[in-house]
Amino acid sequence: MFQIVKKLKLLKKELKMLNTQFFRNLVAEANNDRMTLHLAQNKQQADPMNMTLQREEKEKIFKFKNTSHMEEMFLQLKSKENWSKLGNDNTKYFYFVIKHRRLKYATTQLRDENGVWKHDLATISSLFVKHYEEMLGRKCETGRKTFEGFFQNGHTLTIQQHIVIIHPFAEKDIKHATFKIDSNKSPGPAMGVGF
């Protein structure tokens, strides 16, 4: 463990040097490139047939796209860092907000079919079940046959498609699906498992 900490401390110096050389003023550089692109576009609009101005505008667009992308990535990382810091500092506050939202959307009383307010949780749950049973109907054989007939009249999967669906997946399939996740998404607690 000591060797790992030592190597990380040595790496910290190199990363700080890299940061000061290339990533120190990303936001200012992106704003500067935005302004120079705007000026180049204004010049090109004044003289649209000038090939030199067209090439200059293309170069400015390419440079602005790169710096803009780097600025966006930098700001996303900063916002995640700030959220982590604020989230850890204000845990009690955030739990209070979540609890308040749950209470706001909780059903604490419900009126039955006679218009009488019910406050007991068991009665409220039975009223919900009764309402949806009346609305959706109960399970019975006739409805099931009708449902099967609906499937027989529509498009159905072939046997080959059934086999593809139930085919077991391999580790490479998981890897492929994991690497298709967008790069600006943060991994959750389950993503720490290596392949």
XYZ file of C-alpha atoms in Angstrom:
195
model
C 0.000 0.000 0.000
C 2.862 2.351 0.795
C 4.304 1.903 -2.717
C 0.968 2.728 -4.323
C 0.623 5.925 -2.276
C 4.190 6.893 -3.129
C 3.593 6.345 -6.862
C 0.367 8.340 -6.716
C 2.197 11.245 -5.056
C 4.837 11.183 -7.809
C 2.115 11.066 -10.424
C 0.414 14.087 -8.824
C 3.372 16.345 -9.683
C 3.346 15.227 -13.314
C -0.399 15.731 -13.578
C -0.128 19.237 -12.134
C 2.536 20.109 -14.720
C 0.348 18.670 -17.493
C -2.612 20.674 -16.210
C -0.690 23.974 -16.143
C 0.738 23.377 -19.641
C -2.425 22.351 -21.494
C -5.578 22.684 -19.390
C -5.030 25.729 -17.211
C -7.282 28.240 -18.978
C -9.731 26.067 -20.929
C -12.719 28.341 -20.360
C -10.797 31.497 -21.337
C -9.296 29.761 -24.378
C -12.734 28.588 -25.531
C -14.145 32.101 -25.132
C -11.178 33.530 -27.046
C -11.651 30.991 -29.866
C -15.373 31.812 -29.958
C -14.575 35.505 -30.446
C -11.937 34.888 -33.145
C -14.362 32.571 -34.980
C -17.046 35.246 -34.803
C -14.636 37.832 -36.268
C -13.546 35.415 -39.025
C -17.194 34.732 -39.917
C -17.938 38.469 -40.093
C -14.964 38.972 -42.437
C -16.080 36.042 -44.570
C -19.623 37.429 -44.803
C -18.245 40.753 -46.039
C -16.254 38.960 -48.793
C -17.876 35.543 -49.406
C -15.793 34.640 -52.499
C -12.411 35.082 -50.795
C -10.859 31.577 -50.528
C -8.306 32.681 -47.916
C -11.060 33.844 -45.597
C -12.963 30.581 -46.169
C -9.900 28.513 -45.211
C -9.289 30.737 -42.194
C -12.898 30.280 -41.066
C -12.611 26.474 -41.406
C -9.457 26.488 -39.274
C -11.138 28.653 -36.640
C -14.201 26.366 -36.594
C -12.009 23.283 -36.125
C -10.017 24.941 -33.318
C -13.181 26.211 -31.611
C -14.803 22.753 -31.743
C -11.788 21.221 -30.015
C -11.506 23.853 -27.296
C -15.276 23.935 -26.808
C -15.338 20.154 -26.320
C -12.466 20.333 -23.830
C -14.215 23.179 -21.969
C -17.443 21.167 -21.792
C -15.654 18.093 -20.415
C -13.809 20.267 -17.867
C -17.035 21.918 -16.682
C -18.811 18.562 -16.414
C -16.031 17.235 -14.210
C -16.130 20.394 -12.103
C -19.900 20.125 -11.637
C -19.591 16.472 -10.570
C -16.841 17.434 -8.143
C -18.932 20.282 -6.708
C -21.986 18.036 -6.415
C -19.935 15.422 -4.553
C -18.593 18.019 -2.129
C -21.942 19.715 -1.542
C -23.776 16.412 -1.354
C -21.448 15.116 1.342
C -21.581 18.368 3.300
C -25.346 18.687 3.193
C -26.455 15.082 3.612
C -28.896 15.938 6.402
C -30.464 18.684 4.279
C -30.833 16.444 1.206
C -32.422 13.653 3.260
C -34.860 16.207 4.670
C -35.781 17.351 1.138
C -36.319 13.748 -0.007
C -38.446 12.971 3.059
C -40.517 16.107 2.445
C -41.116 15.100 -1.196
C -42.200 11.604 -0.167
C -44.664 13.046 2.340
C -45.936 15.485 -0.270
C -46.833 12.666 -2.677
C -47.972 10.132 -0.065
C -51.621 9.155 0.126
C -52.733 9.589 3.728
C -56.488 9.655 3.155
C -58.839 8.486 0.430
C -62.567 8.805 -0.185
C -64.487 5.557 -0.767
C -67.457 5.039 -3.142
C -69.867 6.431 -0.510
C -67.843 9.642 -0.123
C -66.497 8.756 3.338
C -62.872 9.633 4.026
C -60.722 6.638 5.032
C -57.445 7.166 6.936
C -56.350 3.598 7.683
C -53.511 2.429 5.386
C -54.957 -1.086 4.990
C -58.341 0.348 3.968
C -56.691 2.765 1.543
C -54.729 -0.053 -0.116
C -57.880 -2.198 -0.421
C -59.691 0.772 -2.022
C -56.896 1.076 -4.598
C -57.040 -2.655 -5.372
C -60.820 -2.573 -5.675
C -60.710 0.458 -7.975
C -58.217 -1.121 -10.370
C -59.983 -4.487 -10.317
C -63.182 -2.749 -11.392
C -61.357 -0.698 -13.994
C -59.195 -3.481 -15.487
C -61.323 -6.517 -14.700
C -60.434 -9.780 -13.035
C -58.444 -12.692 -14.424
C -60.699 -15.228 -16.130
C -60.459 -17.863 -18.858
C -62.536 -16.019 -21.469
C -60.307 -12.977 -21.338
C -57.247 -15.196 -21.644
C -58.573 -16.902 -24.773
C -59.343 -13.530 -26.304
C -55.822 -12.363 -25.478
C -54.298 -15.468 -27.100
C -56.470 -14.897 -30.178
C -55.166 -11.346 -30.385
C -51.602 -12.650 -30.511
C -52.426 -15.254 -33.148
C -53.870 -12.602 -35.453
C -50.900 -10.257 -35.114
C -47.182 -10.610 -35.788
C -45.488 -13.339 -33.768
C -41.866 -14.357 -33.273
C -40.472 -17.264 -35.218
C -38.840 -20.208 -33.476
C -35.425 -18.876 -34.527
C -36.206 -15.511 -32.894
C -37.307 -17.325 -29.712
C -33.972 -19.151 -29.631
C -32.040 -15.888 -30.060
C -33.961 -14.284 -27.170
C -33.361 -17.132 -24.709
C -29.734 -17.649 -25.765
C -27.419 -17.094 -22.769
C -25.227 -13.988 -22.917
C -21.448 -14.037 -22.639
C -19.004 -11.798 -20.808
C -18.108 -10.047 -24.073
C -21.792 -9.076 -24.494
C -21.709 -7.373 -21.088
C -18.450 -5.651 -22.002
C -19.892 -4.462 -25.314
C -23.036 -3.086 -23.622
C -20.964 -1.395 -20.903
C -18.620 0.299 -23.366
C -21.591 1.615 -25.368
C -22.601 3.771 -22.365
C -22.150 7.481 -23.031
C -18.766 8.806 -21.866
C -20.232 11.623 -19.748
C -22.298 9.276 -17.590
C -21.026 8.509 -14.100
C -20.743 4.858 -13.151
C -22.940 3.709 -10.296
C -21.857 1.559 -7.344
C -22.269 -1.665 -9.356
C -19.862 -0.478 -12.086
C -16.776 -1.095 -9.924
C -16.706 -4.776 -10.915
C -13.901 -5.415 -13.408
C -13.978 -7.713 -16.398
